[in-house]
Coordinates of C-alpha atoms and ligand atoms in Angstrom, one line a residue:
M1 CA -5.0 -13.1 -19.1
K2 CA -5.7 -13.8 -15.4
G3 CA -3.8 -16.1 -13.2
W4 CA -0.3 -14.7 -13.5
H5 CA -0.6 -12.8 -10.2
K6 CA 0.3 -15.8 -8.1
K7 CA 3.8 -15.8 -9.6
A8 CA 4.2 -12.0 -9.5
I9 CA 6.9 -10.2 -7.6
V10 CA 5.7 -6.7 -7.5
Y11 CA 7.8 -3.5 -7.3
Q12 CA 5.8 -0.5 -6.2
I13 CA 6.6 2.9 -7.7
Y14 CA 5.6 6.2 -6.2
P15 CA 6.2 8.4 -9.2
R16 CA 6.7 11.7 -7.5
S17 CA 9.6 10.4 -5.6
F18 CA 11.2 7.9 -7.9
C19 CA 13.3 9.7 -10.5
D20 CA 13.1 13.2 -12.0
S21 CA 14.1 13.5 -15.6
N22 CA 13.8 17.3 -16.2
G23 CA 15.1 19.0 -13.1
D24 CA 11.8 20.4 -11.8
G25 CA 12.3 18.4 -8.6
I26 CA 9.4 16.1 -9.2
G27 CA 9.7 12.5 -10.3
D28 CA 8.1 11.7 -13.6
L29 CA 7.4 9.0 -16.2
R30 CA 10.6 9.7 -18.2
G31 CA 12.5 9.2 -14.9
I32 CA 10.8 5.8 -14.5
I33 CA 11.7 5.0 -18.1
S34 CA 15.3 5.8 -17.4
K35 CA 15.3 3.1 -14.7
L36 CA 13.7 0.3 -16.6
D37 CA 17.0 -1.7 -16.8
Y38 CA 17.4 -1.2 -13.1
M39 CA 13.9 -2.8 -12.5
Q40 CA 14.9 -5.6 -14.7
S41 CA 18.1 -6.1 -12.8
L42 CA 16.1 -6.6 -9.6
G43 CA 14.3 -9.6 -11.1
I44 CA 10.8 -8.3 -10.4
N45 CA 8.2 -9.1 -12.9
T46 CA 5.4 -6.6 -12.1
V47 CA 5.2 -2.9 -11.4
W48 CA 2.5 -1.2 -9.5
L49 CA 2.4 2.5 -10.3
N50 CA 0.7 4.9 -7.8
P51 CA -1.7 7.2 -9.5
I52 CA -0.4 9.2 -12.4
Y53 CA -3.7 10.8 -13.6
K54 CA -4.5 14.5 -13.7
S55 CA -4.9 15.7 -10.1
P56 CA -4.8 18.9 -8.0
N57 CA -2.5 16.7 -5.8
D58 CA -4.4 17.4 -2.5
D59 CA -3.6 13.8 -1.5
G60 CA -0.6 12.6 -3.6
G61 CA -2.7 12.0 -6.7
Y62 CA -5.4 10.0 -5.0
D63 CA -7.7 12.9 -5.9
I64 CA -8.2 12.5 -9.6
S65 CA -9.7 15.2 -11.7
D66 CA -9.4 13.4 -15.1
F67 CA -9.1 9.6 -15.4
F68 CA -8.1 9.8 -19.0
S69 CA -5.1 12.0 -18.9
I70 CA -1.7 12.1 -17.3
Q71 CA -0.7 14.5 -14.6
P72 CA 1.3 17.1 -16.6
E73 CA 4.1 17.2 -14.0
F74 CA 4.5 13.4 -14.7
G75 CA 4.6 13.7 -18.5
T76 CA 2.4 12.9 -21.4
M77 CA 0.3 10.0 -22.7
D78 CA 3.2 9.3 -25.2
D79 CA 5.5 8.9 -22.2
F80 CA 3.0 6.5 -20.7
D81 CA 2.8 4.4 -23.8
E82 CA 6.6 4.3 -24.0
L83 CA 6.8 3.2 -20.4
L84 CA 4.2 0.5 -20.9
A85 CA 6.0 -0.8 -24.0
G86 CA 9.4 -0.7 -22.2
L87 CA 8.0 -2.7 -19.3
H88 CA 6.4 -5.3 -21.6
Q89 CA 9.7 -5.6 -23.6
R90 CA 11.3 -6.7 -20.4
Q91 CA 8.5 -9.1 -19.5
I92 CA 7.3 -6.8 -16.7
K93 CA 3.6 -6.4 -16.2
L94 CA 2.0 -3.1 -15.2
V95 CA -0.6 -2.7 -12.5
M96 CA -2.2 0.8 -12.5
D97 CA -3.7 2.4 -9.3
L98 CA -7.3 3.3 -9.7
V99 CA -9.3 5.4 -7.2
L100 CA -13.0 4.7 -7.6
N101 CA -14.2 5.5 -4.1
H102 CA -14.0 9.2 -4.7
T103 CA -12.8 11.8 -7.2
S104 CA -11.2 15.2 -6.8
D105 CA -13.7 18.0 -6.1
E106 CA -12.2 19.6 -9.2
H107 CA -13.4 16.7 -11.4
P108 CA -16.0 17.9 -13.9
W109 CA -18.6 15.5 -12.4
F110 CA -18.4 17.1 -9.0
Q111 CA -18.2 20.6 -10.5
E112 CA -21.6 19.9 -12.1
S113 CA -23.0 18.0 -9.2
R114 CA -22.6 20.9 -6.8
K115 CA -24.3 23.3 -9.1
S116 CA -28.0 22.5 -8.2
K117 CA -30.1 19.8 -6.7
D118 CA -31.5 18.8 -10.0
N119 CA -28.2 18.7 -11.9
P120 CA -27.9 15.5 -14.0
Y121 CA -24.6 14.8 -12.0
R122 CA -26.2 15.4 -8.6
N123 CA -26.5 11.6 -8.0
Y124 CA -22.9 10.9 -8.8
Y125 CA -22.1 11.9 -5.2
F126 CA -23.8 11.7 -1.8
W127 CA -25.7 14.9 -0.9
R128 CA -27.7 15.2 2.3
P129 CA -29.4 18.1 4.1
G130 CA -28.0 19.0 7.6
K131 CA -29.5 17.6 10.7
N132 CA -30.5 20.2 13.3
G133 CA -28.2 22.6 11.8
A134 CA -25.2 20.3 11.8
E135 CA -23.7 17.5 9.7
P136 CA -26.0 14.6 8.6
N137 CA -24.2 12.2 10.9
N138 CA -21.1 11.8 13.2
W139 CA -18.8 10.0 10.8
P140 CA -15.2 11.0 11.1
S141 CA -13.0 11.2 8.0
F142 CA -9.7 9.3 7.6
F143 CA -7.9 12.6 7.7
G144 CA -9.5 14.1 10.7
N145 CA -12.8 16.2 11.2
N146 CA -16.3 15.2 10.2
A147 CA -16.7 13.3 6.9
W148 CA -19.4 15.8 5.7
E149 CA -18.8 19.2 4.1
L150 CA -21.4 21.9 3.7
D151 CA -21.5 23.3 0.2
K152 CA -23.0 26.8 0.2
T153 CA -24.4 26.7 -3.4
T154 CA -27.2 24.3 -2.5
N155 CA -26.8 24.4 1.3
E156 CA -26.4 20.6 1.5
Y157 CA -23.6 18.5 2.7
Y158 CA -21.5 16.0 0.6
L159 CA -19.8 13.0 1.9
H160 CA -16.0 12.6 1.9
L161 CA -14.5 9.7 3.8
Y162 CA -11.0 11.2 3.0
S163 CA -10.2 14.9 2.5
R164 CA -12.9 17.5 1.7
K165 CA -11.3 17.7 -1.7
Q166 CA -12.1 13.9 -2.2
P167 CA -16.0 13.7 -2.4
D168 CA -17.2 10.0 -2.3
L169 CA -18.8 8.6 -5.5
N170 CA -22.3 7.2 -5.3
W171 CA -22.0 3.6 -6.7
E172 CA -25.8 3.1 -6.1
Y173 CA -26.3 5.2 -9.3
A174 CA -26.1 3.0 -12.4
P175 CA -24.9 5.7 -14.8
L176 CA -21.9 6.3 -12.6
R177 CA -21.0 2.6 -12.7
E178 CA -21.0 2.8 -16.5
E179 CA -18.6 5.7 -16.5
I180 CA -16.3 3.7 -14.3
K181 CA -16.3 0.8 -16.7
K182 CA -15.3 3.2 -19.5
I183 CA -12.3 4.2 -17.5
I184 CA -11.2 0.7 -17.0
R185 CA -11.7 -0.3 -20.6
F186 CA -9.7 2.8 -21.8
W187 CA -6.6 1.6 -19.9
A188 CA -7.2 -2.0 -20.6
T189 CA -7.2 -1.3 -24.3
K190 CA -3.8 0.3 -23.9
G191 CA -2.6 -3.0 -22.6
V192 CA -2.2 -2.6 -18.9
D193 CA -2.3 -5.9 -17.0
G194 CA -4.2 -5.1 -13.9
F195 CA -5.4 -2.6 -11.4
R196 CA -4.9 -1.9 -7.7
L197 CA -8.3 -0.7 -6.7
D198 CA -7.9 2.0 -4.0
S199 CA -10.2 1.8 -1.0
I200 CA -12.5 -0.7 -2.8
S201 CA -13.8 -1.9 0.6
T202 CA -15.6 1.4 1.1
I203 CA -17.5 1.9 -2.2
S204 CA -20.8 0.5 -1.0
K205 CA -22.2 2.9 1.6
R206 CA -24.8 2.3 4.3
I207 CA -27.1 4.9 2.7
D208 CA -29.2 5.4 5.7
F209 CA -26.0 6.9 7.2
P210 CA -26.4 5.7 10.8
D211 CA -24.2 7.4 13.4
T212 CA -21.1 5.5 14.4
T213 CA -21.3 4.1 17.9
F214 CA -17.5 3.7 18.3
N215 CA -14.8 6.1 19.5
D216 CA -12.2 3.8 18.0
F217 CA -11.6 4.9 14.4
G218 CA -10.6 1.4 13.2
Q219 CA -13.8 0.0 14.5
T220 CA -15.8 2.7 12.7
V221 CA -14.1 1.8 9.5
K222 CA -14.9 -1.9 10.0
A223 CA -18.5 -1.4 11.1
F224 CA -19.6 1.6 9.1
F225 CA -17.4 2.3 6.1
S226 CA -16.1 -1.0 4.7
N227 CA -17.9 -4.2 3.7
G228 CA -21.1 -2.4 2.8
P229 CA -24.4 -4.1 1.8
K230 CA -23.8 -4.0 -2.0
L231 CA -20.0 -4.4 -2.0
K232 CA -20.1 -7.9 -3.5
E233 CA -22.6 -6.9 -6.1
F234 CA -20.6 -3.9 -7.2
I235 CA -17.4 -5.8 -7.4
A236 CA -19.0 -8.6 -9.3
E237 CA -20.5 -6.3 -11.8
L238 CA -17.3 -4.4 -12.4
S239 CA -15.3 -7.7 -12.8
R240 CA -17.8 -9.2 -15.2
D241 CA -18.3 -6.1 -17.4
A242 CA -14.8 -4.5 -17.4
C243 CA -12.1 -6.5 -15.7
K244 CA -12.4 -9.9 -17.4
D245 CA -8.8 -10.3 -18.4
L246 CA -7.3 -8.1 -15.8
V247 CA -5.8 -8.9 -12.4
T248 CA -7.4 -6.8 -9.7
I249 CA -6.0 -6.1 -6.3
G250 CA -8.5 -4.6 -4.0
E251 CA -7.3 -2.4 -1.3
G252 CA -9.4 -3.3 1.7
P253 CA -9.1 -1.1 4.8
G254 CA -11.5 -2.5 7.3
L255 CA -11.9 -5.9 5.8
E256 CA -11.8 -8.9 8.1
A257 CA -10.4 -12.2 6.9
E258 CA -13.9 -13.9 6.8
D259 CA -15.2 -11.0 4.6
A260 CA -12.3 -11.1 2.2
L261 CA -13.3 -14.4 0.7
L262 CA -16.6 -13.0 -0.3
Y263 CA -14.9 -10.7 -2.8
L264 CA -12.2 -13.0 -4.1
D265 CA -13.2 -14.8 -7.2
E266 CA -11.5 -15.6 -10.5
K267 CA -14.6 -14.7 -12.5
E268 CA -16.8 -12.4 -10.5
G269 CA -14.5 -10.8 -8.0
L270 CA -11.0 -9.6 -7.2
S271 CA -7.8 -11.6 -7.8
M272 CA -6.2 -10.5 -4.5
I273 CA -6.7 -8.1 -1.6
F274 CA -4.5 -6.0 0.6
H275 CA -5.6 -6.3 4.2
F276 CA -4.2 -4.1 6.9
D277 CA -4.4 -6.1 10.1
H278 CA -0.6 -6.2 10.6
M279 CA -0.2 -2.6 9.4
F280 CA -2.7 -1.3 12.0
I281 CA -1.2 -3.5 14.7
D282 CA 0.2 -0.5 16.6
H283 CA -2.6 2.0 15.9
G284 CA -4.6 3.1 19.0
P285 CA -8.2 4.2 19.0
R286 CA -7.3 7.5 17.2
G287 CA -5.2 5.9 14.5
R288 CA -1.6 6.1 13.6
F289 CA -0.7 9.1 15.6
D290 CA -2.0 7.4 18.7
P291 CA 0.3 4.4 18.9
R292 CA -0.1 1.3 21.1
P293 CA 2.5 -1.4 21.8
W294 CA 2.5 -4.5 19.6
S295 CA 4.2 -7.9 20.0
L296 CA 5.7 -10.3 17.5
S297 CA 3.3 -13.0 18.7
E298 CA 0.3 -10.9 17.5
F299 CA 2.1 -10.1 14.2
K300 CA 2.7 -13.8 13.5
K301 CA -0.8 -14.7 14.4
I302 CA -2.1 -12.2 11.8
F303 CA -0.1 -13.9 9.0
Y304 CA -1.3 -17.3 10.1
E305 CA -4.9 -16.4 10.4
W306 CA -5.0 -14.7 7.0
D307 CA -3.3 -17.7 5.4
Q308 CA -5.8 -20.0 7.0
A309 CA -8.8 -17.8 6.0
L310 CA -7.7 -17.4 2.4
G311 CA -6.7 -21.1 2.2
Y312 CA -6.6 -22.2 -1.4
Q313 CA -9.8 -20.3 -2.5
G314 CA -8.3 -16.9 -2.3
W315 CA -4.9 -15.3 -2.6
G316 CA -3.1 -12.9 -0.4
S317 CA -0.9 -9.9 -0.9
I318 CA 2.2 -9.7 1.2
F319 CA 3.6 -6.3 2.1
L320 CA 5.4 -4.7 5.0
G321 CA 5.3 -1.1 3.8
N322 CA 4.0 1.1 1.1
H323 CA 3.5 4.8 0.4
D324 CA 1.1 5.1 3.3
F325 CA 3.3 3.7 6.1
P326 CA 6.7 4.2 7.7
R327 CA 9.7 2.5 6.1
M328 CA 9.7 -1.2 6.8
V329 CA 13.2 -1.4 8.3
S330 CA 12.5 1.5 10.7
R331 CA 9.1 0.0 11.7
W332 CA 9.7 -3.7 12.0
G333 CA 13.5 -3.8 12.1
D334 CA 16.4 -1.9 13.7
D335 CA 17.4 0.9 11.4
Q336 CA 20.5 1.8 13.5
Q337 CA 22.9 -0.9 14.7
Y338 CA 21.3 -3.8 12.7
H339 CA 20.2 -1.8 9.7
E340 CA 21.6 -4.2 7.1
K341 CA 20.8 -7.4 8.9
S342 CA 17.2 -6.4 9.7
A343 CA 16.5 -5.0 6.3
K344 CA 17.6 -8.4 4.9
L345 CA 15.5 -10.2 7.4
L346 CA 12.4 -8.4 6.3
I347 CA 13.2 -9.1 2.7
T348 CA 13.5 -12.7 3.6
L349 CA 10.0 -12.6 5.2
L350 CA 8.4 -10.8 2.3
L351 CA 9.8 -13.1 -0.3
S352 CA 9.2 -16.4 1.5
M353 CA 5.7 -15.9 2.7
R354 CA 2.7 -17.5 0.9
G355 CA 1.0 -14.9 -1.3
T356 CA 2.3 -12.3 -3.7
P357 CA 5.1 -10.1 -2.4
F358 CA 5.0 -6.4 -2.9
I359 CA 8.2 -4.4 -2.3
F360 CA 8.0 -0.6 -2.0
Q361 CA 10.6 1.5 -3.9
G362 CA 13.7 2.0 -1.8
D363 CA 13.0 -0.9 0.5
E364 CA 15.3 -3.0 -1.7
I365 CA 18.2 -0.9 -0.3
G366 CA 16.8 -0.5 3.2
M367 CA 15.8 3.1 3.0
T368 CA 14.9 4.4 6.5
N369 CA 12.4 6.8 8.1
F370 CA 13.0 10.5 7.6
V371 CA 13.2 12.8 10.7
M372 CA 11.2 16.0 10.2
K373 CA 12.4 18.9 12.2
S374 CA 9.0 20.6 12.3
I375 CA 5.5 19.9 11.1
G376 CA 6.2 22.5 8.4
D377 CA 8.4 19.9 6.7
S378 CA 5.4 17.6 6.1
K379 CA 3.9 17.4 2.6
D380 CA 1.2 15.0 3.6
I381 CA -2.4 16.0 4.2
E382 CA -2.9 13.2 6.8
T383 CA 0.0 14.6 8.9
I384 CA -1.0 18.2 8.4
N385 CA -4.6 17.6 9.3
G386 CA -3.6 15.3 12.1
W387 CA -1.5 18.1 13.6
R388 CA -4.6 20.4 13.5
T389 CA -6.6 17.8 15.4
A390 CA -3.8 17.2 17.9
Q391 CA -3.6 21.0 18.5
G392 CA -7.3 21.0 19.3
R393 CA -6.5 18.4 22.0
G394 CA -3.8 20.5 23.4
W395 CA -0.8 18.6 22.2
S396 CA 2.6 20.3 21.8
E397 CA 4.3 20.3 18.4
E398 CA 7.1 18.3 20.0
T399 CA 4.8 15.5 21.1
F400 CA 3.0 15.3 17.7
L401 CA 6.2 15.5 15.8
E402 CA 7.5 12.5 17.6
K403 CA 4.5 10.5 16.5
A404 CA 4.5 11.8 13.0
N405 CA 8.2 10.9 12.6
Q406 CA 7.4 7.4 13.8
A407 CA 4.2 6.7 11.9
G408 CA 3.6 9.3 9.3
R409 CA 3.4 8.8 5.5
D410 CA 6.1 11.3 4.7
N411 CA 8.6 8.6 5.8
A412 CA 8.0 6.6 2.7
R413 CA 7.8 9.5 0.3
T414 CA 11.3 10.9 0.4
P415 CA 13.1 10.5 -3.0
V416 CA 14.8 7.2 -3.9
Q417 CA 18.5 7.3 -3.1
W418 CA 20.2 6.4 -6.3
D419 CA 23.8 7.5 -5.6
A420 CA 25.9 9.6 -3.2
A421 CA 26.0 12.7 -5.5
T422 CA 24.0 15.9 -5.0
N423 CA 20.3 15.1 -4.4
S424 CA 21.2 11.4 -4.5
G425 CA 20.8 11.4 -8.3
F426 CA 17.1 11.9 -7.9
T427 CA 17.0 15.4 -9.4
S428 CA 19.3 18.0 -10.8
G429 CA 16.9 20.7 -9.4
I430 CA 15.4 21.2 -6.0
S431 CA 13.6 18.2 -4.8
W432 CA 9.9 18.6 -3.9
M433 CA 10.6 16.8 -0.7
P434 CA 13.8 16.8 1.4
L435 CA 16.1 13.9 0.9
N436 CA 16.9 11.6 3.7
P437 CA 20.4 12.8 4.7
N438 CA 21.7 9.2 4.9
F439 CA 21.7 8.9 1.1
D440 CA 25.5 9.2 1.2
R441 CA 25.6 5.7 2.9
I442 CA 22.3 4.1 1.8
N443 CA 22.1 4.3 -2.0
V444 CA 21.7 2.1 -5.1
E445 CA 25.1 2.7 -6.6
T446 CA 27.1 1.9 -3.5
Q447 CA 25.1 -1.2 -2.8
D448 CA 25.3 -2.4 -6.3
Q449 CA 29.1 -2.6 -5.9
N450 CA 29.0 -4.5 -2.6
P451 CA 28.1 -8.2 -2.9
D452 CA 26.9 -8.3 0.7
S453 CA 24.6 -5.3 0.4
V454 CA 20.8 -5.3 1.1
L455 CA 20.3 -4.8 -2.6
N456 CA 22.2 -7.8 -3.7
Y457 CA 20.5 -9.9 -1.1
F458 CA 17.2 -8.8 -2.4
K459 CA 18.1 -9.9 -5.9
E460 CA 19.3 -13.3 -4.6
M461 CA 16.0 -13.8 -2.7
V462 CA 14.0 -12.9 -5.8
Q463 CA 15.9 -15.4 -7.9
L464 CA 15.5 -18.1 -5.2
R465 CA 11.7 -17.5 -5.2
K466 CA 11.6 -17.6 -9.0
V467 CA 13.4 -20.9 -9.4
N468 CA 11.8 -22.8 -6.6
S469 CA 8.0 -23.3 -7.0
L470 CA 7.8 -24.1 -3.3
F471 CA 7.8 -20.4 -2.6
T472 CA 4.6 -19.8 -4.6
E473 CA 2.9 -23.1 -4.4
G474 CA 4.0 -24.6 -1.1
N475 CA 1.7 -24.6 1.9
Y476 CA 2.5 -22.5 5.0
E477 CA 2.8 -23.9 8.5
P478 CA 3.8 -21.9 11.6
V479 CA 6.4 -23.6 13.8
E480 CA 6.4 -23.2 17.6
G481 CA 9.5 -21.7 19.1
D482 CA 10.8 -18.7 21.1
E483 CA 8.2 -15.9 20.9
N484 CA 10.8 -13.6 19.4
L485 CA 11.5 -15.9 16.5
F486 CA 9.3 -16.0 13.4
L487 CA 9.4 -19.6 12.3
F488 CA 7.5 -21.3 9.5
T489 CA 7.8 -24.0 6.9
R490 CA 6.7 -24.0 3.3
G491 CA 6.1 -27.5 2.0
K492 CA 5.1 -29.2 -1.3
G493 CA 5.2 -32.9 -1.8
D494 CA 8.3 -34.3 -0.1
E495 CA 10.1 -30.9 -0.2
K496 CA 10.1 -28.6 2.7
I497 CA 11.9 -25.4 3.8
L498 CA 12.1 -23.8 7.2
V499 CA 12.3 -20.0 7.4
A500 CA 13.8 -18.8 10.7
L501 CA 13.8 -15.1 11.6
N502 CA 15.2 -13.6 14.8
F503 CA 13.3 -10.3 15.4
T504 CA 15.7 -9.2 18.2
S505 CA 19.3 -8.1 18.8
Q506 CA 19.8 -11.1 21.2
E507 CA 20.9 -14.5 20.4
I508 CA 18.1 -17.1 20.5
D509 CA 18.2 -20.9 20.2
L510 CA 16.3 -22.6 17.5
P511 CA 13.8 -25.2 18.9
K512 CA 15.3 -28.7 19.2
R513 CA 12.7 -30.4 17.1
V514 CA 13.5 -28.9 13.8
G515 CA 15.7 -31.9 12.7
K516 CA 18.4 -31.9 10.0
L517 CA 18.8 -28.8 8.0
E518 CA 20.8 -27.4 5.1
K519 CA 21.1 -23.7 4.7
L520 CA 19.9 -22.2 1.4
I521 CA 20.3 -18.5 2.1
G522 CA 20.9 -16.2 5.1
N523 CA 22.1 -12.8 6.2
Y524 CA 25.1 -14.1 8.1
P525 CA 28.0 -16.1 6.8
G526 CA 28.4 -19.7 8.0
N527 CA 26.3 -21.7 10.4
S528 CA 25.5 -21.2 14.0
D529 CA 23.5 -23.3 16.5
R530 CA 21.9 -20.2 17.8
M531 CA 20.1 -17.5 15.8
R532 CA 22.3 -14.4 15.9
P533 CA 20.9 -10.8 16.2
W534 CA 18.4 -10.2 13.4
E535 CA 19.6 -13.4 11.7
A536 CA 17.4 -14.7 8.9
V537 CA 18.0 -18.1 7.4
I538 CA 16.1 -20.3 5.0
F539 CA 16.9 -24.0 5.5
K540 CA 16.1 -27.0 3.4
T541 CA 14.8 -29.6 5.8
L542 CA 16.5 -33.0 5.2
P543 CA 14.9 -36.4 5.9
Ligands
LIG1 O1 -3.4 4.7 6.0 C1 -4.5 4.5 6.3 C2 -5.1 5.1 7.5 O2 -4.3 5.9 8.2 C3 -5.3 3.7 5.5 O3 -6.5 3.4 6.1 C4 -5.6 4.3 4.1 O4 -6.2 5.6 4.3 C5 -6.4 3.5 3.3 O5 -5.7 2.3 3.2 C6 -6.7 4.1 1.9 O6 -5.5 4.4 1.3 C7 -5.6 4.8 0.0 O7 -6.5 5.8 -0.3 C8 -6.3 7.0 0.3 C9 -4.9 7.6 0.0 O8 -4.7 8.7 0.7 C10 -3.9 6.5 0.2 O9 -2.6 7.0 -0.2 C11 -4.2 5.3 -0.6 O10 -3.3 4.3 -0.5 C12 -7.4 8.0 -0.3 O11 -7.4 7.8 -1.7
LIG2 CA1 10.2 16.1 -13.3

């Protein structure tokens, strides 16, 4: 059944770092099963699981070598079936992560495809001859270097927008599209409720492969990779033929608000999309390791513009972090002096905005960025390749490390901090990734016992959102005020709430015009005329 997604509150699980059941240091499905009651206690009603399919793990499982089996490190198909049943018993829906823009180079399709120019699988991927002894065009890949790789066997290049172990699939070729539908039907038959479709914005290529004219990577993605000529057609076909009763969440790097509407449709399109305008707000021309300053005014404007664009035709996905970005409290809050306050403030924003909220594992306890001591600590291909590129530009390790510690994906991927015991209760063995040393202070068990903790505030906000339909159905209006306050109302009929968030460690006055208010929830005790440092309050507005 479709339609449930508007009431969803989604908890995102990155399996490798969630909970390890067998002591090999790697999170797994039985680990997730052991935390089903925890998920239920949070009040969430949907889980999005990052990829769990068989994969050589070049890019955290986003390089799939078999869409029909489970990564052995994560468990078996029986474990999966048990997990799905356990979620459904608790009225929690499951959204799988599906990567359809590319496969692993170890996928049998690619193994065949590379064998000869007339192999029946040749057209499953993009193969082109070189141009004047070099790559077919100048496209850069997301992970550094050129997006074409020469394959010796046939002396042609294949396209890979991501790593060279992630060759791009050729959606122009109808037999490939039929294979993709089989994958979706296989999981749908098992009873999964929906899919998050990875990098769906890039599946339709400009097959004349024109050179990019931009130095800015983000602009290249927008103008050359995403929003391709047949994107609408491909999405419509997939939705019609395979996703009828499924909720689909398209991941849309490079999509502009106006484009998004083209792809959102109850029958012939996606249910929701993830856009990245706020997540790329501090990315310079060369991406995340090339930061630029950002302001709260810009940030607020992005939320407003997307809400306006999607209006009531589409539906948005609200998130402030995921497995690809730094921890939300370290990025948008203050993970030092105001750790608890600012973590609660961000939770308030997530759960009161119009659209479906997605919370990444660990953010419900305010997990923070992880400080790597050397690039050798990184487990992420984006950081490792980024360092290679940076070296080519003459950067020192110290300079690059500072950027990676601020912006890299490793930050989100340290194990979940369950308790203060050895390895934070994540594993009884040696963790695949170092733990954030602050697990002695920031962990689920400690916060569970403290009524004022971030965790308990998260649960309260979830309940508030669930009992009051204003949070899902109400309209969204920005309210003018101090530039460092994020102020907006949600309204439905005669009912209205005002959400007030102070994004600084200074006290700031609320604007005079807001009228009579009654506090519903907040991260400080009592009332104050001024917004205190990182204060978050939701008021009911009174006539
Ligand atoms: O983080 C980004 C750029 O630095 C994004 O553009 C990101 O690459 C994009 O959103 C696609 O991400 C997804 O597909 C990637 C995978 O590495 C990410 O983990 C996944 O979320 C390739 O499959
Ligand atoms: Ca394990």
